[in-house]
Coordinates of C-alpha atoms and ligand atoms in Angstrom, one line a residue:
M175 CA 9.3 -0.2 13.9
S176 CA 7.1 -0.4 17.0
K177 CA 5.6 -3.9 17.6
R178 CA 2.5 -4.4 15.6
I179 CA -0.6 -5.6 17.5
S180 CA -3.1 -8.3 16.5
L181 CA -6.7 -7.8 15.7
T182 CA -7.6 -9.5 19.0
Q183 CA -5.3 -7.2 21.0
Y184 CA -6.8 -4.2 19.2
L185 CA -10.3 -5.2 20.0
V186 CA -9.6 -6.1 23.6
E187 CA -8.1 -2.6 24.1
Q188 CA -11.1 -1.0 22.4
Q189 CA -13.3 -2.9 24.8
R190 CA -11.2 -2.5 28.0
R191 CA -9.6 0.9 27.6
H192 CA -12.0 2.8 25.7
G193 CA -15.3 1.0 26.4
R194 CA -16.0 1.5 22.7
I195 CA -17.3 -1.9 22.1
T196 CA -19.1 -4.6 24.1
A197 CA -17.7 -8.1 24.7
E198 CA -20.3 -9.4 22.3
L199 CA -19.3 -7.1 19.5
R200 CA -15.6 -7.9 20.1
L201 CA -16.5 -11.6 19.8
L202 CA -18.6 -10.9 16.6
I203 CA -15.7 -9.1 14.8
E204 CA -13.2 -11.8 15.8
V205 CA -15.5 -14.6 14.6
V206 CA -16.1 -12.8 11.3
A207 CA -12.4 -12.3 10.9
R208 CA -11.7 -15.9 11.6
A209 CA -14.4 -16.9 9.0
C210 CA -12.6 -14.6 6.5
K211 CA -9.3 -16.4 7.1
R212 CA -11.2 -19.6 6.4
I213 CA -12.7 -18.2 3.2
A214 CA -9.2 -16.9 2.1
I215 CA -7.9 -20.5 2.4
S216 CA -10.6 -21.8 0.1
V217 CA -10.2 -18.9 -2.3
N218 CA -6.4 -19.3 -2.4
K219 CA -6.7 -23.0 -3.3
G220 CA -8.4 -22.1 -6.6
A221 CA -8.4 -25.1 -9.0
L222 CA -6.5 -27.2 -6.5
G223 CA -9.5 -27.0 -4.1
E224 CA -12.1 -28.0 -6.7
V225 CA -13.9 -24.8 -5.8
L226 CA -13.9 -22.9 -9.1
G227 CA -16.8 -22.6 -11.5
S228 CA -20.6 -22.3 -11.0
A229 CA -22.7 -24.2 -8.5
S230 CA -25.5 -24.6 -11.1
S231 CA -27.9 -22.7 -8.8
E232 CA -29.2 -19.1 -8.6
N233 CA -29.4 -16.8 -5.6
V234 CA -32.3 -14.5 -4.6
Q235 CA -30.9 -11.9 -7.0
G236 CA -31.4 -14.4 -9.9
E237 CA -27.6 -14.5 -10.3
V238 CA -25.8 -17.8 -11.0
Q239 CA -24.0 -18.8 -7.8
K240 CA -20.3 -19.8 -7.9
K241 CA -19.3 -22.7 -5.7
L242 CA -17.2 -20.3 -3.6
D243 CA -20.3 -18.1 -3.0
I244 CA -22.0 -21.0 -1.3
I245 CA -18.9 -22.2 0.5
S246 CA -18.3 -18.6 1.8
N247 CA -21.9 -18.2 2.9
E248 CA -21.8 -21.5 4.8
V249 CA -18.5 -20.6 6.5
L250 CA -20.0 -17.4 7.8
I251 CA -23.2 -19.0 9.0
E252 CA -21.5 -21.9 10.8
A253 CA -18.9 -19.6 12.4
N254 CA -21.4 -17.1 13.7
E255 CA -24.4 -19.0 14.9
W256 CA -23.2 -20.7 18.1
G257 CA -21.4 -17.7 19.8
G258 CA -24.4 -16.1 21.5
H259 CA -23.6 -12.7 20.0
L260 CA -26.1 -12.7 17.2
A261 CA -29.9 -12.9 16.9
A262 CA -29.9 -13.5 13.2
M263 CA -28.0 -13.1 9.9
A264 CA -28.8 -12.0 6.4
S265 CA -26.9 -12.7 3.2
E266 CA -26.9 -11.9 -0.5
E267 CA -27.0 -15.7 -1.0
M268 CA -30.1 -16.4 1.1
D269 CA -33.7 -15.4 0.3
T270 CA -34.6 -14.9 4.0
I271 CA -32.9 -14.2 7.2
H272 CA -31.1 -17.0 9.1
V273 CA -32.3 -16.9 12.8
V274 CA -29.9 -18.3 15.3
P275 CA -31.1 -21.9 16.1
N276 CA -32.8 -22.4 19.5
R277 CA -30.0 -24.7 20.6
Y278 CA -27.8 -21.7 20.8
P279 CA -28.2 -18.4 22.9
Q280 CA -29.3 -15.4 21.0
G281 CA -27.5 -12.1 21.2
E282 CA -28.3 -8.4 20.5
Y283 CA -26.6 -8.1 17.1
L284 CA -27.7 -8.6 13.5
L285 CA -25.0 -9.6 10.9
L286 CA -25.5 -8.9 7.2
F287 CA -23.0 -9.9 4.6
D288 CA -22.1 -10.4 0.9
P289 CA -20.0 -13.5 1.6
L290 CA -18.0 -13.3 -1.6
D291 CA -18.4 -10.1 -3.6
G292 CA -17.1 -9.9 -7.2
S293 CA -17.7 -13.6 -7.9
S294 CA -17.4 -13.0 -11.6
N295 CA -13.7 -12.5 -10.9
I296 CA -13.1 -15.8 -9.0
D297 CA -12.3 -18.0 -12.0
V298 CA -10.0 -15.3 -13.5
N299 CA -7.9 -14.9 -10.3
V300 CA -8.8 -11.2 -9.7
S301 CA -9.3 -9.8 -6.2
I302 CA -12.7 -10.6 -4.5
G303 CA -13.9 -10.0 -1.0
T304 CA -16.3 -10.4 1.9
I305 CA -18.4 -7.4 2.9
F306 CA -20.2 -7.3 6.3
S307 CA -22.4 -4.9 8.3
V308 CA -23.5 -5.1 11.9
L309 CA -26.7 -3.7 13.3
R310 CA -28.2 -3.9 16.8
K311 CA -31.5 -5.7 17.3
V312 CA -33.7 -2.8 18.5
N313 CA -36.9 -4.5 19.5
N314 CA -36.2 -6.9 22.4
Q315 CA -39.8 -7.8 23.1
R316 CA -40.1 -10.7 20.8
G317 CA -38.1 -13.0 18.4
V318 CA -36.4 -11.7 15.4
S319 CA -37.8 -11.1 11.9
E320 CA -36.8 -9.4 8.7
E321 CA -38.3 -6.1 9.9
D322 CA -35.5 -5.9 12.6
F323 CA -33.0 -5.6 9.8
L324 CA -34.7 -2.8 8.0
Q325 CA -32.7 0.0 9.6
P326 CA -30.9 2.9 7.9
G327 CA -27.1 2.5 7.5
K328 CA -26.5 5.2 10.1
Q329 CA -27.6 2.7 12.7
Q330 CA -24.7 0.3 12.0
A331 CA -22.6 -0.6 15.0
A332 CA -19.7 -1.8 12.8
A333 CA -18.8 -2.6 9.2
G334 CA -15.9 -4.0 7.2
Y335 CA -14.6 -5.9 4.3
C336 CA -11.9 -8.5 3.7
V337 CA -10.2 -8.3 0.3
Y338 CA -8.7 -11.5 -1.0
G339 CA -6.0 -10.1 -3.2
P340 CA -2.1 -10.0 -3.3
Q341 CA -2.6 -9.5 0.5
T342 CA -5.6 -10.6 2.6
T343 CA -6.6 -7.4 4.2
L344 CA -9.4 -6.7 6.7
V345 CA -10.7 -3.1 6.8
L346 CA -12.9 -2.3 9.7
T347 CA -14.8 0.6 11.4
L348 CA -16.4 0.5 14.8
G349 CA -17.7 4.0 14.3
E350 CA -14.6 6.0 15.3
G351 CA -12.2 5.8 12.3
V352 CA -11.1 3.1 9.9
M353 CA -8.4 0.5 10.7
V354 CA -6.5 -1.8 8.3
F355 CA -5.4 -5.3 9.4
T356 CA -3.2 -7.5 7.2
L357 CA -3.2 -11.3 7.5
D358 CA 0.2 -12.6 8.7
R359 CA 0.0 -16.0 7.1
E360 CA 2.9 -17.3 9.2
Q361 CA 1.2 -16.4 12.5
G362 CA -2.2 -17.0 11.0
S363 CA -3.6 -13.7 12.5
F364 CA -4.6 -10.3 11.3
V365 CA -2.1 -7.6 12.3
L366 CA -2.9 -3.9 12.6
T367 CA -1.0 -2.2 9.7
Q368 CA -2.8 1.2 9.5
E369 CA -4.9 3.2 11.9
D370 CA -7.2 6.1 11.1
L371 CA -7.2 5.7 7.3
R372 CA -8.2 8.9 5.5
I373 CA -9.4 9.3 1.9
P374 CA -8.1 12.4 -0.1
E375 CA -11.0 14.8 -0.6
D376 CA -10.0 15.3 -4.3
T377 CA -9.0 12.7 -7.0
R378 CA -8.1 12.2 -10.6
E379 CA -9.5 8.7 -10.8
F380 CA -13.0 7.4 -11.4
A381 CA -14.4 3.9 -11.4
I382 CA -17.5 3.1 -13.5
N383 CA -18.4 0.4 -16.0
M384 CA -18.1 2.4 -19.2
S385 CA -19.9 -0.2 -21.3
N386 CA -23.1 1.0 -19.8
Q387 CA -22.5 4.6 -21.0
R388 CA -25.4 4.7 -23.4
H389 CA -27.8 3.7 -20.6
W390 CA -26.9 6.4 -18.1
A391 CA -29.0 9.3 -16.9
A392 CA -27.9 12.8 -18.0
P393 CA -26.1 13.8 -14.7
V394 CA -23.9 10.7 -14.8
T395 CA -23.1 11.3 -18.5
R396 CA -22.2 15.0 -17.7
Y397 CA -20.0 14.0 -14.8
I398 CA -18.1 11.3 -16.7
D399 CA -17.8 13.4 -20.0
E400 CA -16.2 16.2 -18.0
C401 CA -13.7 13.7 -16.5
L402 CA -13.0 12.4 -20.0
A403 CA -12.5 15.9 -21.4
G404 CA -9.4 16.2 -19.2
K405 CA -7.4 19.3 -18.8
E406 CA -8.8 20.9 -21.9
G407 CA -12.3 20.4 -20.5
P408 CA -14.2 22.1 -17.6
R409 CA -12.3 20.1 -14.9
G410 CA -8.9 21.5 -16.1
K411 CA -7.2 18.2 -15.2
D412 CA -6.8 14.7 -16.7
F413 CA -8.5 11.7 -15.1
N414 CA -7.6 8.1 -15.0
M415 CA -10.2 5.2 -15.0
R416 CA -10.2 1.9 -13.2
W417 CA -13.0 -0.8 -13.1
V418 CA -12.2 -4.1 -11.4
A419 CA -15.9 -5.2 -11.4
S420 CA -15.3 -6.3 -7.8
M421 CA -16.7 -3.6 -5.4
V422 CA -14.4 -4.6 -2.6
A423 CA -11.3 -4.2 -4.9
D424 CA -12.5 -0.9 -6.3
V425 CA -13.5 0.5 -2.9
H426 CA -10.2 -0.7 -1.3
R427 CA -8.3 1.2 -4.0
I428 CA -10.3 4.3 -3.2
M429 CA -9.8 3.8 0.6
T430 CA -6.1 3.5 -0.1
R431 CA -5.5 6.4 -2.6
G432 CA -8.8 8.2 -3.2
G433 CA -11.1 8.1 -6.2
V434 CA -14.8 8.0 -7.0
F435 CA -16.9 4.9 -7.6
L436 CA -20.2 5.0 -9.5
Y437 CA -22.7 2.3 -10.1
P438 CA -25.7 4.4 -11.0
W439 CA -29.3 3.7 -12.0
D440 CA -29.4 3.1 -15.8
K441 CA -32.1 2.4 -18.4
R442 CA -31.3 -1.3 -18.8
E443 CA -33.6 -2.1 -15.8
P444 CA -35.4 1.2 -15.2
D445 CA -37.5 -0.2 -12.3
K446 CA -34.4 -1.0 -10.3
P447 CA -32.7 1.9 -8.5
G448 CA -29.3 0.3 -9.3
K449 CA -27.4 -3.0 -9.3
L450 CA -25.8 -2.9 -5.9
R451 CA -27.6 -4.0 -2.7
L452 CA -28.2 -1.4 0.0
M453 CA -28.0 -3.4 3.2
Y454 CA -24.9 -5.6 2.7
E455 CA -22.9 -3.8 0.0
A456 CA -23.7 0.0 -0.1
N457 CA -24.3 0.6 3.6
P458 CA -21.1 -1.1 5.0
M459 CA -19.0 0.6 2.3
A460 CA -20.7 3.9 2.9
F461 CA -20.0 3.6 6.6
L462 CA -16.3 2.9 6.0
I463 CA -16.0 5.7 3.3
E464 CA -17.6 8.3 5.6
Q465 CA -15.5 7.2 8.6
A466 CA -12.4 7.8 6.3
G467 CA -13.5 11.3 5.4
G468 CA -15.3 10.5 2.1
A469 CA -18.9 10.7 1.1
A470 CA -21.5 8.1 -0.2
S471 CA -24.8 9.1 -1.9
N472 CA -27.4 7.6 -4.2
G473 CA -27.4 10.8 -6.2
S474 CA -30.1 12.5 -4.2
Q475 CA -29.5 11.5 -0.6
R476 CA -26.8 10.1 1.8
I477 CA -26.9 6.4 1.4
M478 CA -26.8 5.8 5.2
D479 CA -30.0 7.9 5.6
I480 CA -32.0 5.5 3.4
T481 CA -34.5 3.5 5.4
P482 CA -34.8 0.1 3.6
A483 CA -38.2 -1.3 2.6
K484 CA -36.8 -4.7 1.7
L485 CA -33.9 -6.8 2.8
H486 CA -32.4 -7.2 -0.7
E487 CA -33.2 -3.7 -1.8
R488 CA -30.9 -2.2 -4.5
V489 CA -29.5 1.3 -4.6
S490 CA -27.6 3.7 -6.9
V491 CA -24.1 4.3 -5.6
I492 CA -21.7 7.2 -5.9
L493 CA -19.0 7.1 -3.2
G494 CA -15.4 8.1 -2.5
S495 CA -13.4 11.4 -2.4
K496 CA -15.8 13.9 -0.8
N497 CA -15.4 16.7 -3.3
E498 CA -16.0 14.5 -6.4
V499 CA -19.0 12.8 -4.8
Q500 CA -20.5 16.3 -4.0
R501 CA -19.9 17.4 -7.6
A502 CA -21.6 14.4 -9.1
V503 CA -24.5 14.8 -6.6
S504 CA -24.8 18.5 -7.5
Y505 CA -25.3 17.5 -11.2
H506 CA -28.1 15.1 -10.1
L507 CA -29.8 17.8 -8.0
E508 CA -29.5 20.4 -10.8
A509 CA -31.0 18.0 -13.4
P510 CA -34.7 18.7 -14.2
S511 CA -36.8 16.1 -12.4
D512 CA -38.7 13.7 -14.8
Ligands
P6P96 P1 -20.6 -5.2 -13.6 C1 -20.0 -7.9 -8.5 O1 -20.9 -8.8 -9.1 C2 -20.7 -6.6 -8.2 O2 -21.9 -6.8 -7.4 C3 -19.8 -5.6 -7.5 O3 -18.8 -6.2 -6.7 C4 -19.2 -4.8 -8.7 O4 -18.8 -3.5 -8.4 C5 -20.3 -4.9 -9.7 O5 -21.2 -6.0 -9.4 C6 -19.8 -5.1 -11.1 O6 -20.9 -5.0 -12.0 O7 -22.0 -4.8 -14.2 O8 -19.6 -4.2 -14.0 O9 -20.2 -6.6 -13.9

């Protein structure tokens, strides 16, 4: 087997050979990867690290924060604020943006993250992960504000996630394909284990929380009912279902073997377009999925075309194998508008 290269060597080559990334973006990705290694150490300690359970506080989403949510958020903030590559950061765990303090130089990038996605799985030892998205600060005339973050996902410079599962795996796109890096714990570094990952355009596996079935809109009910009807139904093939309730784990499975993931709008909270957050969950995952040959829609438009109005805006999500996403979207477009 040819010698595997480290994340650092890969990024240096992308900068030096291909001019694909700036030195600042290379530093940003390396710092985020190092922070993910630090988070993995805390996650892997579990009960031994006194890091399980809730922190008896709520985040801006009104969700009870786990201790590890807060630890992971702090690790990412501390790791990224001194390097000079960032102007500011935004997180699921923080109400407002975190501007790089004046004692440090400011850079051209904006970093958004869900520091520990899938927190409900922490205490039951099921895979969780960190999701991140990188934007460029467009307006260089003045300081930085929340408005600088409100860019559609197609403006992302990079995106990725780190899944803390049986392996600790970093999946990254710089806008030209998807690479997979696996943490070599002996070396303590991420090693390139797959280049140019591609998602099969068809699948027999869907991921949705079936307990919400009675709350779905008609197009989602139609799509899932047809999958459940199997080979005797209109699809002419049987489907399997998976739902980890950790977006990183469900998306990583889809990145690895195909599938379709749905977290649609439902009647439980009709004023919200969906549960998942656009800027630091749906957009980075949509970027990765599209770069791997898949599709990502909110049911009526490409997720990465949505211009956010608010930092913590939510969105309905259908993503994964292209042909399945297109079918589910077609059912939405055929449905009579309310
Ligand atoms: P439910 C985790 O809390 C999360 O934000 C995603 O990672 C996951 O896909 C979804 O919520 C699970 O939601 O309603 O099934 O618990």
